[in-house]
Structures are given as structure tokens and as C-alpha cells.
Amino acid sequence: MYSRTPGALPTLADTGTTAPSLLAEIQADPQSPVVVGIAGVGGSGKRVLLDEIEALYRAAGVPVVRGTIPSAGLPRPGFRAVLVDDAQTHPDAELAVLLDLVLRGDVTVIASFRPWPRSTMMLRLIRALENDRPAIALGALTHGEIAERLRDAAARPVPLEFVERVSQLTGSRPWLVQHVIETIRDSTPSVFREPTMPTDVAERIGSEIALLDQPLRELLLALAVGFDATGDLVEALQLDADTVRQLLNRAMADGLLLSSGEPVPLIRHAVMSTSPTPRVRDFQSILVDSITRAGLPLDTVAGKLVHDGMHDSRVNSALEDAADKALRTDPSIAARLYEQSKEGGADDRATGARRAQAAVALGDLDEGGRIVDELLALDDPPDLPRAADVAASIWAQRGMMERSAEIYRWIGPDTPGISASLGAITMIASGDRPGADAMFAAVESPASPTLLRVSTNLLGSGIRRTLDDDDRTALATLVRASDMMTASRSAVPLPDVPAALAALVALHGGDLDIAASVLDDALVGEQCGHAAQPRLILLRAWVSMQSDQLQESRDLLAVALGWEGELSPREELLARALEIGLARRSDDPLALTQAWRASRTVLLHTQVDLFSLLPLGEMLIAGARLHDSQRLENQLSEAWSLLERLGRPALWSVPLHWAAVQAAILMEKPADLAPHGAALVRLAPHSHLAATMASAGKVWISVLAGDVNTAQVEANARALASIGFTWDGSRLAGHAAPRAAERKDMARLLATARDLRASGSAVASPLVADPKPDTGGTSESPDPATPAAGGRPTRADTRIRSHNERHASGLSAREREVGRLVLEGKTYREIGETIFISARTAEHHIARIRRQLGATNRADLLMQLRIALGDDEAGR
């Protein structure tokens, strides 16, 4: 049936004799008789192998009989080689003659055969051929062989992806691979980047399929449409079961089907593209009727039917039902199924809200927004509550929570499902307490106790409690909401991720361990799906930064920035604020300036809401340090107005007031500090955080005025550390130290500052496998005995080292630390502020470094330091 182009031999089953060994045996001794069978489906290379064998015998002068089997057999005198192609096609009389030649043993008999048909005589012949050695079984090509053939044909390297595609589409059948080779031999390199085979390939194969008899073509079409090798084929082909079984055996023996009974993909494509469309539709209708009549689901074949051009409401419904089941847990599958339903002629408006939900769950805010905008523009939008939830989630991620609240005001509080709870959250976040109360009043009670419903109700309740100074209950409620959302495995449209809200409340309340724990649990459980992970990672980085675990925070930030797809504006703002905070805590003016400039543009794309106050506070302090805080006047005005409308809740107000106190200290503007200090005092009865900060603020003002009470400074510094503001506490002690009247007090405060920096701790993030200690930009902890970041000692931490342990350069750990700061161009005072020593002590360290290195002037010192610290810098 098929004509084959000679080429390299296909792969052979590793059973006894192989083609190469057989050829070598014949070449070495062509006069010795050989009896062997060659087994394989159509197109596996049997004829190519027999051609090679015939050429060897003829070159050795051995007479060869090929093509026909003489009915009288061969004369006994002399030697002959009998080569037989497709022995299963010969009549029994000829097979009997061949069997006699095999049993004689003095004649070479090499016969190829397919797995089917096998008459009784054929089975006897096969057993005789395999009496001395097993048949050579020709099979599929390996990837390496396909790659070699493609490379030789194209005369250029072939991408691995193209080799994979050829292997998958051809089933690695040698004859189909050969068709691909002949098609691409003169093609341009672009053919290797195309997702499908060139049209010429299907045309070549289609021309061969057209030569098949009609029953076999009909069988292939039925299988290509979606029938499997069951009794349904009898109805489709209108043939008896025995005939259908024979056709299947023939198709398998001809190499047209995979072992699963499905057509080889290229065969299927050729059959579908060359068959008359009306006949294709007939088979498709019969298939759908058969499946529905049996009460079986259509989803296993629906996608294929739509892809092949069928429009049927039953098929579309099956696709939509399957998509609906996958939507909450696997939005990528849901998106594909909804798209297939749309291609099948379904009303895309009916599934619009669900398609938008899938797009947003995959992180495609633009596509989700486009779909939902078209829906909300209709007079009577279908699936309105879901569409509203999606639209509100998009606006929230774009950093425009007020627009999210407007969506819920527009649809009203009397909406089913979880929309009322979500609407209340957006209204609280945007400062609309009365609107939120109206939404809460509409929350269904008792609600159906699904994990998702319980989670969203707890979420709303927890956020509401944060306004009533019930912080402990609020946090516990939000943690439970986060647990329920993770357990639900749902990726639903929300204004914010439950774990993110729980972590924000914990951060605002100074509970860093709880914030780290809830975020880590959510990350491990992939709460709210793949697209929600960057927000959780960024907040986890914030926890690490506030815990003074700067390197871990940088690592987490890098993970978030490297996440697939772009960050939403809300997350982009958080990332920029993190860069600012890390640069500020590392005392890196250049990085701080660069991060500040990058953040200014991002800030213009978002509005202030209740959940963005932490990054705003960090930017406020940075702006003050860079003498550019006027750029934040509008955002700060919005923030204070929002808090005022919500009744000045202590939990949300305190950290921003503290940031304003820090900014006023940096700008040396006592008048700006006073109202925020007073606010902290006013909120102190309602908030332990406020009470701690109010006390610390008073002490800090006294320090700036030159009045240093060592015991008070130390107590307040440690109190700040206890509420999650370790870096602030360390800075308070560090600022107070040079202003202390007694040298012993200065030493005590500097020790406190160093101790707080070294003791900053947080649970190590599961995303950072090897957390490293960080002390504000230096490469070593001030105390080498202190465990690494995250509170998990490394192997090196278990060996307590002397702080004066000497380096190969002769410098101690502290001297190397000072040396690196010298190379950064810092002055005595700046070195002291960075590592919490006095300027005089820094000067003494540098003098000792000069003596150790033998430097005679500053230029010589810098050169010697670069040499001495070269190994350190290379390892950092």
C-alpha cells in the first residue's frame, strides 16, 4: 500500500538478533543459510531492511529469489536466498512451500510479516522462522534517531521542541517521519518554530489515505471523530461486529493506529482534513447521540468535537459544566473549556462573568476587565453578582479600592452569595463605614456553611472588628478566615487575599510571628491560586524586613519580582516600598534614592486605602530623609481623611502616626511631630502598640534635646523591638548613645543597639531555603554566636567563634566590617551610625587597620583594603 523511501534503519526491539547484527552476519558469511523473520506494522521499515539484505547477497553473488514463492519450491542443488515481503498476504499454498524451505535448513529464508492477519499456516511459518532465533521486531524510532534524520535532511540543527513535536504527531512511525523529512528538506528555518506540521505533510499522507478502501477510511474517520474501539463503532459504520473487528486489526497492523486504538495524530489530521464535511458531521452527531443515550458525560470528547467544527448545544453545555467544576480550583482548565464552548457557538455573554473570573485568577487583569466591562454595560447583565465580584477584585488589584466599593454600591446590598461580605470589606477599606454597615446587614444568615462562605463571612467580620478596637478578636477571626480559604482550594475574586488581610492586621498590631505564620501557611497551601502568590510573598518579605531579616526580605522580594507575569499596581507599590525600606535599613543612600524615584511613578497609579497604609508610611519616612516628602501631601491627606471617616481606629492609625513621628524627627520639625505624638498618647488606652510608641516618642524627643536617660532609652528601645519595630528600637538606642553624658552609658546604649539588631527574629520563610544573617548591609552579625536569620542555627552557627577571630589578612571580623564601610566612602560618623559604635571608636578601628596593613596614607589604605578584603567581596 505505501511506498517507502529508503533510509536509515529504524530502532529494533532488543530481543536477540538485531538488524545491524544480521547484516554483519550475512556480510561476513553470505554462503551460510540464515532463517529469520522480520516483524513489524506497516511502515516500520521491513522493506528497507530486506532491500539491504538483498543488496548484500547479490554483491556476494548469491542468487536471490524475491517477490514470488515458486509453487514447486527450489531445486536442492545450489544455494538460494529466498526473501519474502509481507508473508501474511500470500496464500496458504505458497506459505506451505516457504515452510518446507525453512524446515530443509539448507536455504536462506528471510520473511517479513505484519501482526495481522495470521492464518493457521502463517502461524506455523512464524513458529518455524523463530525456531532458532526470535524474529527481528521493528518498532518506533527514538528521539535521537528522529533528531539525526531531521538534522541530516535540513542540513542544520533542529530545535528539540520540533523533534518532540514530530515524535508526538507521527507516533515515531518511520514512514510518517520520512514524510516529514521529505517535506522540510527544502524548508526555511521558520518551519521549526511553527506549532503545527506544514500543510504539505497532511496532503502527502492524505493522498495515501485516499488509496485505502472505503470501509477502512470510514473506520479511520469514525475513530478520528472520537469513537473508540467499542460496540458504538458497529452503529456508526453500520457493519457487523466481526467486520469491524477485522477492520480494527487491519488498521493496527497497517501502522495507522497507536497502541491505545486511536489514530496516529498525523493520520487523524489527514483523515479529518480530507473527508467531506457532511460525512464528518454525520459521525459527530452519531457519537453525541450515542453518548447522551447511554447517559454518559460528553466532556471527554466535547473539546475535540468543537475543535473539529461541530456546533451543538449539548456539547457546549458539557464544556460549560466541566469548566464550572474547574473554575474555583483550576482556572487555567476552566478558561480553556469556556473558550472552547465559545468556539462551539455558545452565548459568550452567559459565560462572560465566569470567563472573566478565570482570567483574573490567572493574573490577566486586562482580559478580565475587558470581559466584565462588556457585561456591566448591558441593560440586564447575566450573573451580575459574580461580574461585580470580578470587577471589584480587578479595581482592588489596580490599587483603586474606591472603585471597587462603587461597584457594590451600584448593585446594592441585596445580592446573593458572598458579594455582601466582599462589598462591606471594600467600603471599609475606602472609608465608608455606613455603607459597610448596610452591606453587613444584608449578609445572609444563616448562610450555607461552605468553606468559601464561612471564610468570606469571617473575613468581613474580622475587618469590621478592627474598627472597634477589638484587635485580638479581629486577628483571630481573620486567621480562621485564612485557614478556611486555604482549605477550600478556591481561586475566587476577592478584594484581597484573606491571608494578606490577616497579615496586615498582625503587622499593624506588631504581631510579626503571627503574620509570618499565616502567610507561610497560605503560601504552602497556595491560597487563592497562582496569581495571588506574589502579594503573599511581598507581605512575607515585609515581615522579614520589619523583623530586621534584611537578606531574607531581599530574597523574597526577588522571588515576587521574578514571578510569571507583571505585578498588579497594588503589588508594584508594595514592592517599591519594600525596596525603599530595605535601602533605608541598610543605610544605602544611593539605593534609597533610586527606589524613591521608582516609587513616585507607581504611587500615581494607585489610590490610598486602608490596606496600603504600611507602604505609605515607609515612603513617608524615606521622603523625609530625602527632603522630598511634599510629594506625598495628597496621599497623606487622603489617608488621614480615610481614617477620620472610619472613626480613627487605633489599629490602622498607630503605625502611620509613628511613621509621621519618624519623619518629623528626620526633618527636625518638632511642630510636625507634636500632633502625631499627641495622637499616640490619645490612642494609648486602646492600643498597646500606641502606648509603647507614645512612650518611645517622648524618649526620642528628649534624646534629640540632649536629655538622655539611659535606662529609659534602653527600656523603650527594647519595648519597640517587642512590638515588631526592632530596627526602630535599635536606631533609638544608636541615636542616644553619642549623646549620653557618661562613656559607660554610651557603651551600654551601643551594646543595646547591637543586641537588638542581632536578636531580630522571625520564622524562616519556606521560600528561602538558606536564610542568611543580615545587619543592615554588613556581611556578618555583630555577634558571631547569634543564630542566623529566622532563628534556625546553621552548621556554622553551632561553633561559637571569638569576635576577634583573625582573618587571613590579619584583620578581625569587626575590622573587616569597618574596612568595607571605608571602601564605601563612609565617614567616621557614618560608620558609627551604621554599626552602632561611636565615631571615635570607628577612628580607632581604622588606625589599627592601617597598622595591620602597613598603609602609609589614605590611598595606600584603600588599595590594601581592596586586596585584603578581595576574598570576602568575591564570596558575598
XYZ file of C-alpha atoms in Angstrom, residues 331-718:
388
model
C -8.891 28.320 36.410
C -6.493 27.507 33.567
C -8.556 24.449 32.617
C -11.768 26.418 33.084
C -10.553 29.212 30.800
C -9.714 26.724 28.053
C -13.090 24.974 28.322
C -15.048 28.241 28.275
C -13.123 29.297 25.185
C -13.944 26.002 23.512
C -17.611 26.486 24.347
C -17.457 29.935 22.786
C -15.852 28.460 19.652
C -18.693 25.952 19.568
C -21.225 28.746 19.171
C -22.307 29.175 22.805
C -23.540 32.565 24.014
C -20.354 34.135 25.357
C -22.336 36.659 27.404
C -23.857 33.882 29.507
C -20.392 32.680 30.495
C -18.784 36.125 30.460
C -18.567 36.572 34.234
C -17.072 33.126 34.645
C -14.574 33.695 31.836
C -13.568 36.969 33.468
C -13.164 35.200 36.814
C -10.873 32.627 35.219
C -8.798 35.360 33.552
C -8.349 37.272 36.815
C -7.483 34.079 38.693
C -4.708 33.580 36.146
C -3.434 37.112 36.710
C -4.738 38.616 33.445
C -6.443 41.733 34.781
C -6.685 43.348 31.351
C -8.569 40.441 29.788
C -10.806 40.029 32.827
C -11.545 43.751 32.852
C -12.403 43.807 29.155
C -14.874 40.933 29.514
C -16.566 42.270 32.634
C -16.819 45.804 31.227
C -18.793 44.465 28.273
C -21.117 42.635 30.662
C -21.731 45.543 33.026
C -22.579 47.762 30.056
C -25.626 45.584 29.285
C -29.108 46.611 30.465
C -29.536 43.291 32.273
C -26.097 41.758 32.870
C -26.182 37.971 33.338
C -24.636 36.561 36.512
C -24.418 40.079 37.963
C -23.126 39.238 41.490
C -20.204 37.279 40.042
C -19.487 40.009 37.492
C -19.488 42.573 40.286
C -17.115 40.488 42.402
C -14.725 40.152 39.471
C -14.862 43.851 38.629
C -14.320 44.813 42.272
C -11.355 42.431 42.554
C -9.789 43.962 39.444
C -10.156 47.519 40.748
C -8.732 46.487 44.117
C -5.678 44.915 42.497
C -5.235 48.033 40.435
C -4.974 49.944 43.700
C -8.338 51.690 43.316
C -10.435 50.304 46.154
C -12.887 53.203 45.975
C -13.920 51.982 42.509
C -14.449 48.511 43.990
C -16.772 49.980 46.591
C -18.669 51.856 43.868
C -19.367 48.562 42.111
C -21.065 47.186 45.216
C -22.980 50.404 45.848
C -24.269 50.171 42.288
C -25.593 46.610 42.620
C -26.919 47.257 46.139
C -26.712 45.211 49.325
C -29.420 42.689 48.423
C -27.177 40.404 46.426
C -26.908 36.656 46.898
C -23.781 34.726 47.672
C -20.657 36.247 49.147
C -20.950 39.645 47.466
C -22.373 41.452 50.505
C -19.415 40.499 52.718
C -16.941 41.450 49.999
C -18.723 44.739 49.375
C -18.526 45.598 53.067
C -14.757 44.974 53.042
C -14.218 47.300 50.078
C -16.263 50.020 51.744
C -14.312 49.788 54.977
C -11.070 49.865 53.005
C -12.181 53.028 51.218
C -13.526 54.744 54.361
C -17.288 54.220 54.008
C -18.392 52.890 57.387
C -22.167 53.475 56.889
C -22.091 51.736 53.518
C -20.241 48.809 55.045
C -22.807 48.535 57.839
C -25.587 48.364 55.251
C -23.777 45.591 53.442
C -23.169 43.657 56.662
C -26.869 43.869 57.458
C -27.584 42.101 54.157
C -25.172 39.220 54.728
C -27.213 36.031 54.531
C -27.807 34.462 57.912
C -27.853 31.623 58.399
C -25.610 31.179 55.355
C -24.836 27.869 53.720
C -21.868 26.541 55.700
C -19.452 26.012 52.807
C -15.779 26.657 53.409
C -15.855 29.572 50.982
C -18.938 31.167 52.561
C -17.572 30.702 56.075
C -14.241 32.214 55.021
C -15.729 35.342 53.439
C -18.130 35.907 56.322
C -15.281 35.591 58.818
C -13.215 37.901 56.637
C -15.855 40.616 56.743
C -16.431 40.145 60.450
C -12.713 40.326 61.211
C -12.159 43.536 59.253
C -15.207 45.083 60.909
C -13.862 44.288 64.363
C -10.599 46.122 63.589
C -12.616 49.370 63.605
C -13.951 48.716 67.092
C -10.582 48.370 68.859
C -11.197 44.636 69.264
C -7.840 43.771 67.732
C -7.281 40.379 69.370
C -10.649 39.020 68.298
C -10.281 40.582 64.868
C -6.929 38.915 64.275
C -8.153 35.518 65.448
C -11.183 35.820 63.181
C -9.053 36.721 60.170
C -6.636 33.862 60.798
C -9.575 31.449 60.780
C -10.841 33.062 57.582
C -7.439 32.474 56.019
C -7.416 28.835 57.158
C -10.855 28.231 55.653
C -9.900 29.841 52.344
C -6.774 27.698 52.069
C -8.811 24.591 52.876
C -11.377 25.466 50.202
C -8.697 25.404 47.477
C -10.686 28.181 45.785
C -9.434 30.882 43.445
C -12.389 33.263 43.657
C -12.472 37.020 43.003
C -11.815 38.902 46.260
C -10.798 42.464 47.111
C -7.795 40.983 48.916
C -6.403 37.602 49.890
C -7.567 36.521 53.376
C -4.028 35.688 54.474
C -2.906 39.119 53.294
C -5.574 40.863 55.393
C -4.760 38.731 58.435
C -1.061 39.530 57.995
C -1.760 43.253 57.595
C -3.734 43.313 60.829
C -0.948 41.373 62.567
C 1.686 43.778 61.200
C -0.321 46.813 62.258
C -0.615 45.251 65.690
C 3.073 44.321 65.992
C 2.471 40.546 65.898
C 5.215 39.598 63.456
C 5.273 35.915 64.342
C 1.560 35.580 63.630
C 1.940 37.496 60.368
C 4.777 35.194 59.291
C 2.880 32.064 60.294
C -0.361 32.892 58.498
C 1.489 33.919 55.329
C 3.674 30.819 55.331
C 0.634 28.572 55.753
C -1.113 30.350 52.888
C 1.933 30.087 50.633
C 2.325 26.380 51.313
C -1.394 25.889 50.584
C -1.311 28.198 47.515
C -4.202 30.190 48.900
C -6.407 31.775 46.198
C -4.353 30.255 43.414
C -1.210 31.027 41.470
C -1.943 34.691 40.734
C -2.349 35.550 44.435
C 1.082 34.296 45.449
C 3.114 37.467 44.655
C 1.064 39.502 47.149
C 1.600 36.919 49.852
C 5.326 36.736 49.081
C 5.695 40.524 49.182
C 3.947 40.737 52.535
C 6.142 37.917 53.799
C 9.132 39.963 52.667
C 7.696 42.895 54.632
C 7.537 40.747 57.777
C 11.171 39.765 57.289
C 12.189 43.376 56.727
C 10.394 44.566 59.833
C 11.988 41.691 61.745
C 15.363 43.049 60.595
C 15.989 39.946 58.475
C 17.049 42.041 55.512
C 18.681 39.394 53.349
C 15.680 37.101 53.644
C 13.464 40.035 52.744
C 15.589 40.763 49.661
C 15.411 37.117 48.615
C 11.630 37.062 48.939
C 11.313 40.335 47.057
C 13.378 38.824 44.243
C 11.023 35.813 44.139
C 7.992 38.089 43.818
C 9.580 40.287 41.164
C 10.528 37.187 39.190
C 7.008 35.762 39.299
C 5.379 34.916 35.999
C 3.518 37.923 34.604
C 3.533 41.545 35.674
C 2.725 42.660 39.208
C -0.558 44.486 39.625
C -0.300 48.194 40.533
C -1.160 47.356 44.155
C 1.648 44.816 44.379
C 4.003 47.067 42.440
C 3.524 49.765 45.090
C 4.215 47.264 47.857
C 7.367 46.065 46.076
C 8.679 49.627 45.645
C 8.003 50.404 49.291
C 9.924 47.264 50.224
C 12.897 48.422 48.152
C 12.751 51.763 49.967
C 12.548 50.111 53.375
C 15.430 47.756 52.662
C 17.631 50.556 51.353
C 16.813 52.732 54.384
C 17.554 49.961 56.857
C 20.781 49.095 55.034
C 21.859 52.725 55.206
C 22.378 52.772 51.429
C 21.709 56.348 50.220
C 22.156 55.531 46.536
C 19.741 52.581 46.622
C 17.301 54.643 48.672
C 17.342 57.453 46.141
C 16.832 55.054 43.243
C 13.988 53.237 44.991
C 12.357 56.542 45.911
C 12.412 57.735 42.309
C 10.925 54.467 41.072
C 8.147 54.594 43.659
C 6.972 58.082 42.774
C 5.605 56.961 39.409
C 3.943 53.866 40.848
C 2.259 55.977 43.512
C 0.454 57.975 40.840
C -1.284 54.838 39.550
C -2.953 53.947 42.855
C -5.266 55.457 45.460
C -4.779 55.283 49.193
C -6.895 52.715 51.013
C -6.871 51.146 54.449
C -4.739 48.236 53.289
C -1.997 50.381 51.728
C -1.056 52.423 54.792
C 2.094 50.423 55.578
C 3.833 51.201 52.272
C 2.655 54.798 52.536
C 4.245 55.102 55.991
C 7.538 53.671 54.724
C 7.531 56.135 51.848
C 6.757 58.987 54.236
C 9.910 58.287 56.251
C 12.007 57.921 53.096
C 10.632 61.171 51.698
C 11.575 62.954 54.896
C 15.086 61.525 54.812
C 15.496 62.657 51.192
C 13.858 66.034 51.872
C 11.167 65.268 49.291
C 8.154 64.475 51.457
C 5.991 67.169 49.858
C 5.336 64.726 47.024
C 3.194 62.685 49.422
C 0.976 65.512 50.643
C -2.077 64.429 48.630
C -1.737 60.771 49.569
C -1.258 61.607 53.248
C -4.263 63.904 53.168
C -6.343 61.059 51.700
C -5.038 58.657 54.356
C -5.843 60.918 57.303
C -9.280 61.664 55.838
C -9.980 57.949 55.377
C -9.025 57.202 58.994
C -11.154 60.105 60.175
C -14.198 58.768 58.308
C -13.679 55.373 59.957
C -13.533 56.885 63.446
C -9.735 56.889 63.824
C -9.405 53.156 64.575
C -6.305 52.627 66.705
C -5.077 49.533 64.880
C -4.874 51.228 61.490
C -3.895 54.702 62.724
C -0.978 53.967 65.036
C 1.692 52.811 62.520
C 1.037 55.815 60.261
C 1.270 58.189 63.223
C 4.570 56.537 64.159
C 5.842 56.978 60.612
C 4.884 60.649 60.811
C 6.787 60.954 64.127
C 9.867 59.402 62.493
C 9.554 61.737 59.517
C 9.305 64.775 61.777
C 12.397 63.648 63.710
C 14.354 63.241 60.459
C 13.272 66.689 59.251
C 13.881 68.156 62.716
C 10.403 69.691 62.804
C 9.047 69.441 66.346
C 5.864 71.231 65.311
C 5.061 68.458 62.837
C 5.810 65.832 65.459
C 3.513 67.189 68.158
C 0.080 66.265 66.690
C 1.147 62.723 65.943
C 2.744 62.275 69.340
C -0.480 63.554 70.888
C -2.493 61.125 68.742
C -0.382 58.225 70.005
C -0.962 59.341 73.580
C -4.693 59.636 72.908
C -4.824 56.139 71.412
C -2.642 54.562 74.110
C -5.562 53.394 76.304
C -6.943 51.444 73.343
C -3.702 50.063 71.938
C -0.601 48.544 73.481
C 1.222 49.469 70.283
C 0.195 53.117 70.659
C 1.204 53.158 74.316
C 4.644 51.749 73.501
C 5.165 54.176 70.640
C 3.938 57.151 72.619
C 6.451 56.400 75.361
C 9.244 55.804 72.843
C 8.368 59.020 71.032
C 8.692 61.062 74.216
C 12.063 59.494 74.979
C 13.242 60.112 71.418
C 12.299 63.795 71.667
C 14.241 64.006 74.919
C 17.244 62.386 73.249
C 17.158 64.904 70.407
C 17.044 67.642 73.023
C 20.205 66.227 74.609
C 18.466 64.724 77.628
C 19.481 61.043 77.654
C 18.158 58.809 80.392
C 19.990 55.573 79.672
C 17.568 53.289 81.482
C 14.537 54.856 79.775
C 16.173 54.733 76.354
C 17.102 51.095 76.766
C 13.677 50.129 78.102
C 11.843 51.902 75.276
C 14.186 50.541 72.625
C 13.515 47.016 73.796
